[in-house]
Amino acid sequence: MADPTRMLAVVPDPPSPELARTLDLAGYSWKAVGSIGAAGEAEPDGGWAGVVIDATESVENAWSFLRTIRKHHSDPIPALVLVAGTQLDELEHRDDMFDDFCLTPFHPAELEARLRHLLTSETDVVQADLVEYGDLTLNLETYQASIGGRPLDMTYMEYELLKFLTQNPGKVFTREILLSRVWGYEYYGGARTVDVHIRRLRAKLGEEHAGLIQTVRSVGYRFGQSRWDG
């Protein structure tokens, strides 16, 4: 899952609509930067989690950016490069400047998969059994959840639904998709089953946090915030 607390640097500024939409729907936090200076000024306190750089517009600018950012960081920042099929020759002899690449036009699912692999670190592995979003924490080993330190008493399916939503912050799901992805089959109760579980989850999250699960009119439900809200 994307970690909303880790920020990606995305080059150029602005990125293509396809790239921005893919990162948003996958739940990544990101900041577009147009130069190495802008990347330095915008770098979060914890550092960039990674860099996604679209080299299709200017491959020379892309290599210059990657060369400089790697030179200025003792711990290399994971970097993924987007290149056109006609630019594959540019990758030769530059293995030290990037970690992975993806051909454009890219398939959103492929880019998401490559980013998940790229951003997996030893720290992620240690914390992989916890799903966290703000005050909400789900322990995947013990099937326990808490919010603001308060334990949540949930049924198995309520927990599975909340886990799925929390692992996909910012994404909108129809009731049919939630049934398929959480229940795993065409449940007898149909879409109303989802509504009932959502209502129970909101009640258990409490008035202060019930808004974490939002109803998207005529579509379905979304957990957390989408960058597109801003």
Short mmCIF file of C-alpha atoms in Angstrom, two decimals:
data_model
loop_
_atom_site.label_atom_id
_atom_site.label_comp_id
_atom_site.label_asym_id
_atom_site.label_seq_id
_atom_site.Cartn_x
_atom_site.Cartn_y
_atom_site.Cartn_z
CA MET A 1 0.00 0.00 0.00
CA ALA A 2 1.06 3.55 -0.46
CA ASP A 3 2.30 5.24 2.68
CA PRO A 4 0.56 8.65 2.81
CA THR A 5 3.19 9.95 5.24
CA ARG A 6 6.04 9.49 2.70
CA MET A 7 6.45 12.05 -0.05
CA LEU A 8 7.52 11.39 -3.61
CA ALA A 9 9.30 13.98 -5.73
CA VAL A 10 7.79 14.03 -9.20
CA VAL A 11 9.55 15.63 -12.19
CA PRO A 12 8.69 17.68 -14.22
CA ASP A 13 6.36 20.32 -12.81
CA PRO A 14 3.58 19.87 -13.73
CA PRO A 15 3.65 16.15 -14.49
CA SER A 16 1.46 14.63 -17.17
CA PRO A 17 -2.21 14.26 -16.19
CA GLU A 18 -1.87 10.48 -16.54
CA LEU A 19 1.00 10.35 -14.05
CA ALA A 20 -0.71 12.69 -11.59
CA ARG A 21 -3.94 10.73 -11.76
CA THR A 22 -2.19 7.39 -11.29
CA LEU A 23 -0.28 8.58 -8.23
CA ASP A 24 -3.42 10.14 -6.75
CA LEU A 25 -5.57 7.08 -7.25
CA ALA A 26 -2.84 4.87 -5.80
CA GLY A 27 -2.82 7.03 -2.68
CA TYR A 28 0.69 8.42 -2.94
CA SER A 29 1.67 11.75 -1.47
CA TRP A 30 3.77 13.62 -4.00
CA LYS A 31 5.15 17.01 -4.89
CA ALA A 32 5.98 18.15 -8.41
CA VAL A 33 9.35 19.85 -8.72
CA GLY A 34 10.78 21.39 -11.84
CA SER A 35 14.43 21.60 -10.89
CA ILE A 36 16.99 20.29 -8.44
CA GLY A 37 16.76 23.60 -6.59
CA ALA A 38 13.00 23.25 -6.21
CA ALA A 39 13.49 19.67 -5.00
CA GLY A 40 15.88 20.89 -2.32
CA GLU A 41 13.52 23.61 -1.15
CA ALA A 42 10.49 21.31 -1.05
CA GLU A 43 12.22 18.29 0.49
CA PRO A 44 10.27 17.10 3.57
CA ASP A 45 11.99 16.76 6.95
CA GLY A 46 12.22 13.01 6.55
CA GLY A 47 13.62 13.32 3.05
CA TRP A 48 12.09 12.20 -0.23
CA ALA A 49 10.76 8.64 -0.20
CA GLY A 50 11.55 8.38 -3.88
CA VAL A 51 11.71 10.15 -7.21
CA VAL A 52 9.51 9.57 -10.24
CA ILE A 53 10.93 11.37 -13.23
CA ASP A 54 9.36 11.57 -16.67
CA ALA A 55 12.23 11.68 -19.15
CA THR A 56 10.07 11.75 -22.25
CA GLU A 57 9.99 15.55 -22.43
CA SER A 58 13.71 16.16 -21.87
CA VAL A 59 15.96 13.20 -21.27
CA GLU A 60 19.00 15.40 -20.67
CA ASN A 61 17.22 17.31 -17.92
CA ALA A 62 16.18 14.01 -16.39
CA TRP A 63 19.74 12.67 -16.24
CA SER A 64 21.04 15.98 -14.92
CA PHE A 65 18.42 15.95 -12.16
CA LEU A 66 19.16 12.35 -11.16
CA ARG A 67 22.92 12.84 -11.30
CA THR A 68 22.73 15.84 -8.99
CA ILE A 69 20.23 14.47 -6.49
CA ARG A 70 22.25 11.27 -6.11
CA LYS A 71 25.46 13.24 -5.70
CA HIS A 72 23.95 15.33 -2.90
CA HIS A 73 22.47 12.44 -0.90
CA SER A 74 24.70 9.92 0.83
CA ASP A 75 21.80 7.44 0.90
CA PRO A 76 20.54 7.11 -2.70
CA ILE A 77 16.89 8.06 -3.10
CA PRO A 78 14.96 5.34 -4.98
CA ALA A 79 14.36 6.59 -8.51
CA LEU A 80 11.99 5.41 -11.24
CA VAL A 81 12.35 6.79 -14.76
CA LEU A 82 9.59 6.97 -17.35
CA VAL A 83 10.94 6.63 -20.87
CA ALA A 84 9.50 6.13 -24.34
CA GLY A 85 10.31 3.00 -26.27
CA THR A 86 12.53 5.04 -28.58
CA GLN A 87 14.61 6.16 -25.57
CA LEU A 88 15.69 2.74 -24.31
CA ASP A 89 19.22 3.31 -25.56
CA GLU A 90 19.48 6.20 -23.10
CA LEU A 91 19.36 3.73 -20.20
CA GLU A 92 22.61 2.04 -21.15
CA HIS A 93 25.59 2.77 -18.91
CA ARG A 94 23.41 4.78 -16.52
CA ASP A 95 22.44 1.98 -14.11
CA ASP A 96 23.83 3.93 -11.17
CA MET A 97 21.41 6.81 -11.72
CA PHE A 98 18.08 5.01 -11.39
CA ASP A 99 16.58 1.89 -9.82
CA ASP A 100 13.80 1.03 -12.23
CA PHE A 101 12.13 2.29 -15.38
CA CYS A 102 8.70 2.08 -16.98
CA LEU A 103 7.84 2.55 -20.62
CA THR A 104 5.35 5.22 -21.64
CA PRO A 105 2.51 5.28 -22.27
CA PHE A 106 2.38 3.24 -19.09
CA HIS A 107 -0.37 1.07 -17.69
CA PRO A 108 -1.40 2.45 -14.28
CA ALA A 109 -1.30 -1.03 -12.70
CA GLU A 110 2.27 -1.59 -13.90
CA LEU A 111 3.45 1.75 -12.58
CA GLU A 112 1.78 1.10 -9.22
CA ALA A 113 3.44 -2.33 -9.01
CA ARG A 114 6.86 -0.95 -9.86
CA LEU A 115 6.52 1.82 -7.28
CA ARG A 116 5.47 -0.62 -4.56
CA HIS A 117 8.53 -2.73 -5.29
CA LEU A 118 10.79 0.30 -5.51
CA LEU A 119 9.68 1.78 -2.21
CA THR A 120 9.83 -1.43 -0.22
CA SER A 121 12.54 -1.06 2.37
CA GLU A 122 13.77 -2.89 5.46
CA THR A 123 11.69 -0.50 7.54
CA ASP A 124 8.58 -1.33 5.55
CA VAL A 125 9.16 -5.03 6.18
CA VAL A 126 9.47 -4.51 9.93
CA GLN A 127 6.27 -2.47 10.00
CA ALA A 128 4.41 -4.49 7.40
CA ASP A 129 2.05 -5.98 9.98
CA LEU A 130 0.67 -2.57 10.90
CA VAL A 131 -1.62 -0.46 8.77
CA GLU A 132 -1.70 3.12 9.99
CA TYR A 133 -3.63 6.18 8.92
CA GLY A 134 -3.53 9.13 11.26
CA ASP A 135 -4.84 7.99 14.65
CA LEU A 136 -6.08 4.70 13.21
CA THR A 137 -3.94 1.58 13.55
CA LEU A 138 -4.72 -1.95 12.39
CA ASN A 139 -2.56 -4.85 13.51
CA LEU A 140 -2.70 -7.43 10.73
CA GLU A 141 -1.26 -10.19 12.93
CA THR A 142 -3.69 -9.89 15.81
CA TYR A 143 -6.75 -8.55 13.92
CA GLN A 144 -6.91 -5.71 16.43
CA ALA A 145 -7.58 -2.09 15.64
CA SER A 146 -7.51 1.13 17.60
CA ILE A 147 -8.07 4.79 16.98
CA GLY A 148 -6.49 7.44 19.15
CA GLY A 149 -5.39 4.61 21.45
CA ARG A 150 -8.99 3.42 21.88
CA PRO A 151 -9.51 -0.26 20.93
CA LEU A 152 -12.19 -0.92 18.32
CA ASP A 153 -14.48 -3.90 18.82
CA MET A 154 -15.28 -5.12 15.30
CA THR A 155 -16.60 -8.22 13.65
CA TYR A 156 -14.34 -10.07 11.21
CA MET A 157 -15.98 -8.55 8.12
CA GLU A 158 -16.01 -5.06 9.61
CA TYR A 159 -12.28 -5.44 10.22
CA GLU A 160 -11.67 -6.74 6.70
CA LEU A 161 -13.63 -3.87 5.17
CA LEU A 162 -11.81 -1.25 7.25
CA LYS A 163 -8.47 -2.87 6.43
CA PHE A 164 -9.18 -2.77 2.71
CA LEU A 165 -10.28 0.85 2.79
CA THR A 166 -7.33 1.91 4.94
CA GLN A 167 -4.90 0.21 2.57
CA ASN A 168 -6.33 2.24 -0.31
CA PRO A 169 -6.71 5.79 1.03
CA GLY A 170 -8.18 8.33 -1.33
CA LYS A 171 -9.57 5.77 -3.78
CA VAL A 172 -13.29 5.56 -4.50
CA PHE A 173 -14.88 2.11 -4.61
CA THR A 174 -18.35 1.14 -5.72
CA ARG A 175 -20.37 -1.13 -3.48
CA GLU A 176 -20.02 -3.90 -6.06
CA ILE A 177 -16.23 -3.65 -6.05
CA LEU A 178 -16.15 -3.65 -2.25
CA LEU A 179 -18.29 -6.79 -2.22
CA SER A 180 -15.96 -8.44 -4.69
CA ARG A 181 -12.69 -7.35 -3.08
CA VAL A 182 -13.64 -7.73 0.61
CA TRP A 183 -16.29 -10.43 0.67
CA GLY A 184 -14.77 -12.14 -2.32
CA TYR A 185 -17.98 -13.20 -4.01
CA GLU A 186 -21.46 -11.97 -4.86
CA TYR A 187 -22.77 -11.86 -1.32
CA TYR A 188 -26.44 -12.64 -0.85
CA GLY A 189 -27.17 -9.36 0.85
CA GLY A 190 -25.95 -7.35 -2.14
CA ALA A 191 -24.99 -3.70 -1.96
CA ARG A 192 -27.02 -3.16 1.20
CA THR A 193 -24.51 -5.34 3.04
CA VAL A 194 -21.82 -2.76 2.34
CA ASP A 195 -24.00 0.10 3.54
CA VAL A 196 -24.76 -1.70 6.79
CA HIS A 197 -21.09 -2.41 7.49
CA ILE A 198 -20.08 1.14 6.62
CA ARG A 199 -22.69 2.49 9.02
CA ARG A 200 -21.44 0.23 11.79
CA LEU A 201 -17.84 1.15 11.13
CA ARG A 202 -18.62 4.86 11.32
CA ALA A 203 -20.40 4.34 14.62
CA LYS A 204 -17.44 2.42 16.03
CA LEU A 205 -14.92 4.97 14.79
CA GLY A 206 -16.89 7.57 16.71
CA GLU A 207 -18.30 10.94 15.75
CA GLU A 208 -14.86 12.56 15.61
CA HIS A 209 -13.50 10.04 13.09
CA ALA A 210 -16.65 8.88 11.27
CA GLY A 211 -15.80 11.26 8.43
CA LEU A 212 -12.79 9.13 7.54
CA ILE A 213 -15.23 7.04 5.49
CA GLN A 214 -16.95 9.32 3.03
CA THR A 215 -19.93 8.63 0.83
CA VAL A 216 -19.32 9.57 -2.80
CA ARG A 217 -22.77 10.26 -4.15
CA SER A 218 -23.95 7.93 -6.93
CA VAL A 219 -20.65 6.01 -6.77
CA GLY A 220 -19.72 4.43 -3.44
CA TYR A 221 -17.28 5.07 -0.62
CA ARG A 222 -13.82 6.49 -0.07
CA PHE A 223 -11.52 6.32 2.94
CA GLY A 224 -9.38 9.32 3.81
CA GLN A 225 -8.52 12.25 1.67
CA SER A 226 -7.73 12.47 -2.01
CA ARG A 227 -5.23 14.97 -3.32
CA TRP A 228 -7.89 15.97 -5.79
CA ASP A 229 -9.86 17.49 -2.92
CA GLY A 230 -7.24 20.17 -2.52
#
